[in-house]
Amino acid sequence: MQRVFSRDDAKEVLLKKYNTLIVDYNLLSERPNWASNLLIQSGYAKELFLQSYFGNNIDNLNMDEKKKKKNIISEKYEQKKGKCDKFATSLLIYDEIQQVKGSIPSEIVPNNITNDSLITYSNEGFNEFGPELHNINGTLCKVGMYNKYGTSAGCYKYVSGDYTSDEIAELDQYIRATHPAWVKIFSATKAYNCHSYAWLELVVFNKYWINNPDSYAKSASFTKIGVNRPAQNKDKIIIDGLRFQADGFGNTTYALHSVIVYSGGTGASNIQTQSKLGKYGVYNASLNDMIDFYGGATYRVYRKN
């Protein structure tokens, strides 16, 4: 590989290698663990490397190379989609770019990823109270309401003040050391929180922070399955504490954490979830782990109508 890096056409060579790379996503899905031989056998390790390389060198690509990279990402994303959602390889490049540049250039994001990650709705979205910026959670934000599901919730829109690269690495390392079984999807960021990630579904491009998801959960768009009930894929779950908390917009809630179910089950021990962990990143973990992590007492299951 060192010989490739020393070549004048290294970027072109690596683009070709990535374009022809075949990753056995079914193998990853059937055997979802982190054994090194599995990562190599499936081709996953190579894709991790290539995604990381191009994420860190995105500014060194010319427009034609960026276009080729965009098309490759689009194809790999479709190949992986729905097969092994525990593995975030096809989106790792955006995690890397976010750390290096602080933002993700729209021209390198394929339409199929944008359509899946940034869902827009007519007459819905963020409505700010005014142009002034507020210091919220250590960042500069605009304050307003986010309209969705025919209702609204108090919301902060991130403007600036995210972690440095060193801080991100430290926070990522903490979770890796303390919870090695959890699978990282995106790195630590202050730009959004768990309720926003679960209920607004903005994924990579999320810039919103919501302290109280109850109005969304109680809307006509969702059916409450119950408390401490079985859940299925795509259900949304709110983990509750024992005390009301102020949401900063004149309301209170028991909600401590929101998650999205990616693998259903009969109870907290076998329900698998994905969520944004406060000041940390986005991770896949069991519902039991999330309840323990947040000190939750019960959980509510909601299903989209």
mmCIF file of C-alpha atoms in Angstrom:
data_model
loop_
_atom_site.group_PDB
_atom_site.id
_atom_site.type_symbol
_atom_site.label_atom_id
_atom_site.label_comp_id
_atom_site.label_asym_id
_atom_site.label_seq_id
_atom_site.Cartn_x
_atom_site.Cartn_y
_atom_site.Cartn_z
ATOM 1 C CA MET A 1 0.000 0.000 0.000
ATOM 2 C CA GLN A 2 2.931 2.320 0.672
ATOM 3 C CA ARG A 3 3.893 1.926 -3.002
ATOM 4 C CA VAL A 4 0.427 3.132 -4.015
ATOM 5 C CA PHE A 5 0.721 6.275 -1.868
ATOM 6 C CA SER A 6 4.041 7.169 -3.505
ATOM 7 C CA ARG A 7 2.561 7.130 -7.009
ATOM 8 C CA ASP A 8 1.507 10.347 -8.735
ATOM 9 C CA ASP A 9 -1.802 8.739 -9.673
ATOM 10 C CA ALA A 10 -2.480 7.346 -6.173
ATOM 11 C CA LYS A 11 -5.925 8.930 -5.901
ATOM 12 C CA GLU A 12 -7.008 7.544 -9.273
ATOM 13 C CA VAL A 13 -5.685 4.080 -8.402
ATOM 14 C CA LEU A 14 -7.520 4.036 -5.071
ATOM 15 C CA LEU A 15 -10.733 5.262 -6.704
ATOM 16 C CA LYS A 16 -10.537 2.361 -9.162
ATOM 17 C CA LYS A 17 -9.844 -0.089 -6.340
ATOM 18 C CA TYR A 18 -12.853 1.173 -4.416
ATOM 19 C CA ASN A 19 -15.060 1.077 -7.501
ATOM 20 C CA THR A 20 -14.248 -2.602 -8.098
ATOM 21 C CA LEU A 21 -14.234 -3.584 -4.411
ATOM 22 C CA ILE A 22 -16.856 -6.161 -3.515
ATOM 23 C CA VAL A 23 -17.943 -6.246 0.117
ATOM 24 C CA ASP A 24 -19.905 -9.279 1.322
ATOM 25 C CA TYR A 25 -22.529 -7.384 3.325
ATOM 26 C CA ASN A 26 -24.596 -10.555 3.709
ATOM 27 C CA LEU A 27 -21.680 -12.168 5.522
ATOM 28 C CA LEU A 28 -21.508 -9.220 7.900
ATOM 29 C CA SER A 29 -25.248 -9.440 8.491
ATOM 30 C CA GLU A 30 -25.156 -13.170 9.208
ATOM 31 C CA ARG A 31 -22.175 -12.905 11.538
ATOM 32 C CA PRO A 32 -22.348 -9.435 13.134
ATOM 33 C CA ASN A 33 -19.163 -9.364 15.181
ATOM 34 C CA TRP A 34 -15.825 -7.646 14.998
ATOM 35 C CA ALA A 35 -13.500 -10.630 14.494
ATOM 36 C CA SER A 36 -10.534 -9.441 12.430
ATOM 37 C CA ASN A 37 -10.749 -12.375 10.017
ATOM 38 C CA LEU A 38 -14.397 -11.537 9.305
ATOM 39 C CA LEU A 39 -13.536 -7.910 8.547
ATOM 40 C CA ILE A 40 -10.862 -9.004 6.095
ATOM 41 C CA GLN A 41 -12.841 -11.883 4.596
ATOM 42 C CA SER A 42 -15.873 -9.716 3.869
ATOM 43 C CA GLY A 43 -13.874 -6.823 2.404
ATOM 44 C CA TYR A 44 -15.203 -4.544 5.119
ATOM 45 C CA ALA A 45 -11.705 -3.596 6.357
ATOM 46 C CA LYS A 46 -10.719 -2.389 2.882
ATOM 47 C CA GLU A 47 -13.835 -0.256 2.617
ATOM 48 C CA LEU A 48 -13.175 1.217 6.066
ATOM 49 C CA PHE A 49 -9.692 2.213 4.928
ATOM 50 C CA LEU A 50 -10.844 3.708 1.604
ATOM 51 C CA GLN A 51 -13.679 5.663 3.197
ATOM 52 C CA SER A 52 -11.307 7.030 5.825
ATOM 53 C CA TYR A 53 -8.641 7.874 3.228
ATOM 54 C CA PHE A 54 -10.961 9.844 0.953
ATOM 55 C CA GLY A 55 -12.684 11.510 3.900
ATOM 56 C CA ASN A 56 -9.359 12.871 5.094
ATOM 57 C CA ASN A 57 -8.183 13.809 1.579
ATOM 58 C CA ILE A 58 -11.396 15.166 0.088
ATOM 59 C CA ASP A 59 -9.847 18.594 -0.581
ATOM 60 C CA ASN A 60 -7.078 16.956 -2.604
ATOM 61 C CA LEU A 61 -9.540 15.569 -5.156
ATOM 62 C CA ASN A 62 -10.327 17.540 -8.289
ATOM 63 C CA MET A 63 -13.932 17.978 -9.458
ATOM 64 C CA ASP A 64 -13.824 14.934 -11.731
ATOM 65 C CA GLU A 65 -12.439 12.762 -8.927
ATOM 66 C CA LYS A 66 -15.080 14.071 -6.514
ATOM 67 C CA LYS A 67 -17.778 13.172 -9.042
ATOM 68 C CA LYS A 68 -16.373 9.654 -9.412
ATOM 69 C CA LYS A 69 -16.185 9.304 -5.643
ATOM 70 C CA LYS A 70 -19.779 10.496 -5.290
ATOM 71 C CA ASN A 71 -20.979 7.867 -7.785
ATOM 72 C CA ILE A 72 -19.022 5.108 -6.040
ATOM 73 C CA ILE A 73 -20.463 6.060 -2.641
ATOM 74 C CA SER A 74 -23.952 6.010 -4.134
ATOM 75 C CA GLU A 75 -23.459 2.503 -5.546
ATOM 76 C CA LYS A 76 -21.887 1.101 -2.353
ATOM 77 C CA TYR A 77 -24.667 2.627 -0.267
ATOM 78 C CA GLU A 78 -27.318 0.883 -2.358
ATOM 79 C CA GLN A 79 -25.417 -2.419 -2.240
ATOM 80 C CA LYS A 80 -25.319 -2.299 1.562
ATOM 81 C CA LYS A 81 -28.756 -0.831 2.209
ATOM 82 C CA GLY A 82 -31.014 -3.136 4.205
ATOM 83 C CA LYS A 83 -28.425 -5.920 4.461
ATOM 84 C CA CYS A 84 -26.357 -5.049 7.518
ATOM 85 C CA ASP A 85 -27.494 -1.829 9.121
ATOM 86 C CA LYS A 86 -25.202 -2.439 12.100
ATOM 87 C CA PHE A 87 -22.242 -1.449 9.918
ATOM 88 C CA ALA A 88 -21.918 2.180 8.802
ATOM 89 C CA THR A 89 -19.103 1.777 6.301
ATOM 90 C CA SER A 90 -20.778 3.419 3.329
ATOM 91 C CA LEU A 91 -21.269 6.647 5.319
ATOM 92 C CA LEU A 92 -17.975 6.724 7.211
ATOM 93 C CA ILE A 93 -16.524 9.231 4.742
ATOM 94 C CA TYR A 94 -18.945 11.922 5.958
ATOM 95 C CA ASP A 95 -17.950 11.275 9.551
ATOM 96 C CA GLU A 96 -14.311 11.834 8.554
ATOM 97 C CA ILE A 97 -15.082 14.965 6.507
ATOM 98 C CA GLN A 98 -17.091 16.422 9.393
ATOM 99 C CA GLN A 99 -14.063 16.056 11.657
ATOM 100 C CA VAL A 100 -11.568 17.443 9.127
ATOM 101 C CA LYS A 101 -13.596 20.290 7.612
ATOM 102 C CA GLY A 102 -16.335 20.926 10.170
ATOM 103 C CA SER A 103 -19.010 20.643 7.455
ATOM 104 C CA ILE A 104 -19.989 18.345 4.597
ATOM 105 C CA PRO A 105 -19.961 19.811 1.045
ATOM 106 C CA SER A 106 -23.328 19.081 -0.565
ATOM 107 C CA GLU A 107 -21.748 18.352 -3.958
ATOM 108 C CA ILE A 108 -20.223 15.100 -2.695
ATOM 109 C CA VAL A 109 -23.447 13.706 -1.237
ATOM 110 C CA PRO A 110 -25.399 11.472 -3.682
ATOM 111 C CA ASN A 111 -29.132 12.021 -4.078
ATOM 112 C CA ASN A 112 -30.033 8.572 -2.730
ATOM 113 C CA ILE A 113 -28.237 9.302 0.559
ATOM 114 C CA THR A 114 -29.686 12.794 0.778
ATOM 115 C CA ASN A 115 -33.199 11.468 0.180
ATOM 116 C CA ASP A 116 -32.797 8.827 2.876
ATOM 117 C CA SER A 117 -31.021 11.049 5.396
ATOM 118 C CA LEU A 118 -32.578 14.457 5.007
ATOM 119 C CA ILE A 119 -36.318 14.048 4.720
ATOM 120 C CA THR A 120 -38.168 17.262 3.995
ATOM 121 C CA TYR A 121 -41.870 17.880 4.473
ATOM 122 C CA SER A 122 -44.094 20.658 3.112
ATOM 123 C CA ASN A 123 -45.095 23.199 5.746
ATOM 124 C CA GLU A 124 -42.693 21.583 8.178
ATOM 125 C CA GLY A 125 -39.309 22.511 9.534
ATOM 126 C CA PHE A 126 -37.546 24.910 11.880
ATOM 127 C CA ASN A 127 -39.063 28.305 12.653
ATOM 128 C CA GLU A 128 -36.755 30.588 14.623
ATOM 129 C CA PHE A 129 -37.989 33.021 17.258
ATOM 130 C CA GLY A 130 -35.529 35.692 16.124
ATOM 131 C CA PRO A 131 -32.139 36.265 14.478
ATOM 132 C CA GLU A 132 -30.110 36.446 17.698
ATOM 133 C CA LEU A 133 -27.809 33.591 18.703
ATOM 134 C CA HIS A 134 -27.900 31.882 22.117
ATOM 135 C CA ASN A 135 -25.246 29.891 23.959
ATOM 136 C CA ILE A 136 -26.871 26.470 24.364
ATOM 137 C CA ASN A 137 -25.003 23.327 25.443
ATOM 138 C CA GLY A 138 -21.708 25.096 24.808
ATOM 139 C CA THR A 139 -22.606 26.032 21.219
ATOM 140 C CA LEU A 140 -24.109 29.030 19.446
ATOM 141 C CA CYS A 141 -27.666 28.232 18.394
ATOM 142 C CA LYS A 142 -30.840 29.806 17.136
ATOM 143 C CA VAL A 143 -33.940 29.167 19.243
ATOM 144 C CA GLY A 144 -37.298 28.223 17.804
ATOM 145 C CA MET A 145 -39.800 25.454 17.158
ATOM 146 C CA TYR A 146 -39.557 22.475 14.807
ATOM 147 C CA ASN A 147 -42.858 21.650 13.121
ATOM 148 C CA LYS A 148 -43.446 18.012 12.196
ATOM 149 C CA TYR A 149 -46.168 15.343 12.430
ATOM 150 C CA GLY A 150 -48.772 18.110 12.558
ATOM 151 C CA THR A 151 -47.360 19.482 15.810
ATOM 152 C CA SER A 152 -44.236 21.250 17.082
ATOM 153 C CA ALA A 153 -41.502 20.981 19.684
ATOM 154 C CA GLY A 154 -39.116 23.514 21.179
ATOM 155 C CA CYS A 155 -35.857 23.308 19.274
ATOM 156 C CA TYR A 156 -32.325 24.708 19.085
ATOM 157 C CA LYS A 157 -30.625 24.969 15.681
ATOM 158 C CA TYR A 158 -26.853 24.559 15.798
ATOM 159 C CA VAL A 159 -24.752 27.327 14.237
ATOM 160 C CA SER A 160 -21.185 26.884 15.530
ATOM 161 C CA GLY A 161 -19.000 25.719 18.412
ATOM 162 C CA ASP A 162 -18.648 21.980 17.901
ATOM 163 C CA TYR A 163 -15.848 19.855 19.354
ATOM 164 C CA THR A 164 -12.295 20.015 18.079
ATOM 165 C CA SER A 165 -10.828 16.948 16.369
ATOM 166 C CA ASP A 166 -8.918 16.062 19.546
ATOM 167 C CA GLU A 167 -12.058 16.342 21.660
ATOM 168 C CA ILE A 168 -13.987 14.142 19.231
ATOM 169 C CA ALA A 169 -11.250 11.520 19.319
ATOM 170 C CA GLU A 170 -11.233 11.570 23.130
ATOM 171 C CA LEU A 171 -15.012 11.157 23.394
ATOM 172 C CA ASP A 172 -15.054 8.396 20.778
ATOM 173 C CA GLN A 173 -12.242 6.614 22.611
ATOM 174 C CA TYR A 174 -14.125 6.795 25.911
ATOM 175 C CA ILE A 175 -17.116 4.912 24.505
ATOM 176 C CA ARG A 176 -14.842 2.475 22.693
ATOM 177 C CA ALA A 177 -13.034 1.714 25.963
ATOM 178 C CA THR A 178 -16.054 1.562 28.251
ATOM 179 C CA HIS A 179 -18.524 -0.081 25.861
ATOM 180 C CA PRO A 180 -16.488 -2.011 23.260
ATOM 181 C CA ALA A 181 -19.507 -3.994 22.026
ATOM 182 C CA TRP A 182 -21.331 -0.874 20.854
ATOM 183 C CA VAL A 183 -20.979 -0.096 17.144
ATOM 184 C CA LYS A 184 -20.169 3.521 16.286
ATOM 185 C CA ILE A 185 -22.161 4.990 13.406
ATOM 186 C CA PHE A 186 -21.083 8.654 13.701
ATOM 187 C CA SER A 187 -18.571 10.433 15.905
ATOM 188 C CA ALA A 188 -19.258 12.759 18.810
ATOM 189 C CA THR A 189 -20.829 16.131 18.054
ATOM 190 C CA LYS A 190 -22.731 18.891 19.852
ATOM 191 C CA ALA A 191 -24.837 19.672 16.790
ATOM 192 C CA TYR A 192 -27.794 17.407 17.619
ATOM 193 C CA ASN A 193 -29.134 15.089 20.311
ATOM 194 C CA CYS A 194 -30.983 11.793 20.697
ATOM 195 C CA HIS A 195 -34.550 13.115 20.424
ATOM 196 C CA SER A 196 -33.719 15.047 17.271
ATOM 197 C CA TYR A 197 -31.931 12.050 15.740
ATOM 198 C CA ALA A 198 -34.808 9.681 16.474
ATOM 199 C CA TRP A 199 -37.784 11.908 15.668
ATOM 200 C CA LEU A 200 -36.518 14.278 12.950
ATOM 201 C CA GLU A 201 -34.523 11.581 11.105
ATOM 202 C CA LEU A 202 -31.913 13.962 9.715
ATOM 203 C CA VAL A 203 -28.973 11.619 10.340
ATOM 204 C CA VAL A 204 -25.665 12.950 8.890
ATOM 205 C CA PHE A 205 -26.945 16.481 8.337
ATOM 206 C CA ASN A 206 -28.810 16.931 11.604
ATOM 207 C CA LYS A 207 -28.299 20.341 13.225
ATOM 208 C CA TYR A 208 -31.146 20.317 15.747
ATOM 209 C CA TRP A 209 -31.396 19.758 19.498
ATOM 210 C CA ILE A 210 -34.751 18.878 21.071
ATOM 211 C CA ASN A 211 -35.223 18.339 24.805
ATOM 212 C CA ASN A 212 -38.800 17.054 24.737
ATOM 213 C CA PRO A 213 -40.165 14.630 22.080
ATOM 214 C CA ASP A 214 -43.530 14.068 23.767
ATOM 215 C CA SER A 215 -45.563 16.221 21.377
ATOM 216 C CA TYR A 216 -44.276 14.191 18.414
ATOM 217 C CA ALA A 217 -44.929 10.882 20.183
ATOM 218 C CA LYS A 218 -48.493 11.921 21.074
ATOM 219 C CA SER A 219 -49.299 13.164 17.560
ATOM 220 C CA ALA A 220 -51.763 11.444 15.233
ATOM 221 C CA SER A 221 -48.800 10.158 13.204
ATOM 222 C CA PHE A 222 -47.918 7.559 15.854
ATOM 223 C CA THR A 223 -49.606 4.776 17.776
ATOM 224 C CA LYS A 224 -48.410 4.126 21.303
ATOM 225 C CA ILE A 225 -47.752 0.385 21.540
ATOM 226 C CA GLY A 226 -47.314 0.574 25.280
ATOM 227 C CA VAL A 227 -44.863 0.710 28.161
ATOM 228 C CA ASN A 228 -42.112 -1.922 28.331
ATOM 229 C CA ARG A 229 -43.629 -3.707 25.345
ATOM 230 C CA PRO A 230 -42.126 -5.675 22.424
ATOM 231 C CA ALA A 231 -40.903 -3.532 19.528
ATOM 232 C CA GLN A 232 -40.286 -4.031 15.839
ATOM 233 C CA ASN A 233 -37.926 -2.574 13.264
ATOM 234 C CA LYS A 234 -38.292 1.221 12.803
ATOM 235 C CA ASP A 235 -40.303 1.736 15.994
ATOM 236 C CA LYS A 236 -39.302 4.710 18.104
ATOM 237 C CA ILE A 237 -38.715 4.286 21.828
ATOM 238 C CA ILE A 238 -38.544 6.884 24.590
ATOM 239 C CA ILE A 239 -36.685 5.895 27.760
ATOM 240 C CA ASP A 240 -38.201 7.612 30.795
ATOM 241 C CA GLY A 241 -36.787 8.534 34.175
ATOM 242 C CA LEU A 242 -38.646 8.867 37.475
ATOM 243 C CA ARG A 243 -38.747 12.672 37.588
ATOM 244 C CA PHE A 244 -40.062 15.439 35.396
ATOM 245 C CA GLN A 245 -37.422 17.585 33.683
ATOM 246 C CA ALA A 246 -37.912 21.099 32.325
ATOM 247 C CA ASP A 247 -37.450 21.253 28.537
ATOM 248 C CA GLY A 248 -36.519 24.941 28.351
ATOM 249 C CA PHE A 249 -39.740 25.832 26.547
ATOM 250 C CA GLY A 250 -42.195 25.913 29.443
ATOM 251 C CA ASN A 251 -42.975 22.191 29.505
ATOM 252 C CA THR A 252 -41.759 19.157 31.437
ATOM 253 C CA THR A 253 -41.087 15.563 30.426
ATOM 254 C CA TYR A 254 -39.989 12.239 31.854
ATOM 255 C CA ALA A 255 -38.048 11.537 28.645
ATOM 256 C CA LEU A 256 -34.342 10.843 29.133
ATOM 257 C CA HIS A 257 -33.445 9.338 25.768
ATOM 258 C CA SER A 258 -34.945 8.438 22.375
ATOM 259 C CA VAL A 259 -33.844 5.530 20.167
ATOM 260 C CA ILE A 260 -34.757 4.002 16.825
ATOM 261 C CA VAL A 261 -35.253 0.229 16.699
ATOM 262 C CA TYR A 262 -33.274 -1.498 13.938
ATOM 263 C CA SER A 263 -33.894 -5.060 15.147
ATOM 264 C CA GLY A 264 -37.098 -5.836 16.995
ATOM 265 C CA GLY A 265 -37.527 -8.066 20.018
ATOM 266 C CA THR A 266 -39.800 -9.070 22.856
ATOM 267 C CA GLY A 267 -38.045 -7.063 25.530
ATOM 268 C CA ALA A 268 -35.240 -4.676 26.399
ATOM 269 C CA SER A 269 -32.632 -7.449 26.393
ATOM 270 C CA ASN A 270 -33.143 -8.378 22.735
ATOM 271 C CA ILE A 271 -34.329 -5.115 21.173
ATOM 272 C CA GLN A 272 -31.441 -3.554 19.234
ATOM 273 C CA THR A 273 -31.363 0.216 18.868
ATOM 274 C CA GLN A 274 -29.555 3.109 17.230
ATOM 275 C CA SER A 275 -29.312 6.492 18.914
ATOM 276 C CA LYS A 276 -27.274 9.634 19.533
ATOM 277 C CA LEU A 277 -25.722 9.436 22.986
ATOM 278 C CA GLY A 278 -25.838 12.932 24.454
ATOM 279 C CA LYS A 279 -22.444 14.577 23.967
ATOM 280 C CA TYR A 280 -21.093 11.420 22.315
ATOM 281 C CA GLY A 281 -21.759 9.999 18.864
ATOM 282 C CA VAL A 282 -24.382 7.721 17.296
ATOM 283 C CA TYR A 283 -24.177 4.073 18.320
ATOM 284 C CA ASN A 284 -25.912 0.734 17.864
ATOM 285 C CA ALA A 285 -26.563 -1.020 21.175
ATOM 286 C CA SER A 286 -29.198 -3.057 22.968
ATOM 287 C CA LEU A 287 -32.131 -1.263 24.580
ATOM 288 C CA ASN A 288 -31.025 -2.691 27.936
ATOM 289 C CA ASP A 289 -27.655 -0.990 27.527
ATOM 290 C CA MET A 290 -29.332 2.325 26.756
ATOM 291 C CA ILE A 291 -31.620 2.064 29.775
ATOM 292 C CA ASP A 292 -28.595 1.383 31.985
ATOM 293 C CA PHE A 293 -26.513 4.135 30.349
ATOM 294 C CA TYR A 294 -29.209 6.763 31.022
ATOM 295 C CA GLY A 295 -30.467 5.394 34.334
ATOM 296 C CA GLY A 296 -33.927 4.883 32.880
ATOM 297 C CA ALA A 297 -36.887 3.357 34.701
ATOM 298 C CA THR A 298 -39.308 2.423 31.889
ATOM 299 C CA TYR A 299 -39.622 2.769 28.131
ATOM 300 C CA ARG A 300 -42.439 3.690 25.757
ATOM 301 C CA VAL A 301 -42.799 2.150 22.288
ATOM 302 C CA TYR A 302 -44.285 4.143 19.386
ATOM 303 C CA ARG A 303 -45.046 3.013 15.837
ATOM 304 C CA LYS A 304 -45.536 5.240 12.778
ATOM 305 C CA ASN A 305 -49.058 5.027 11.363
#
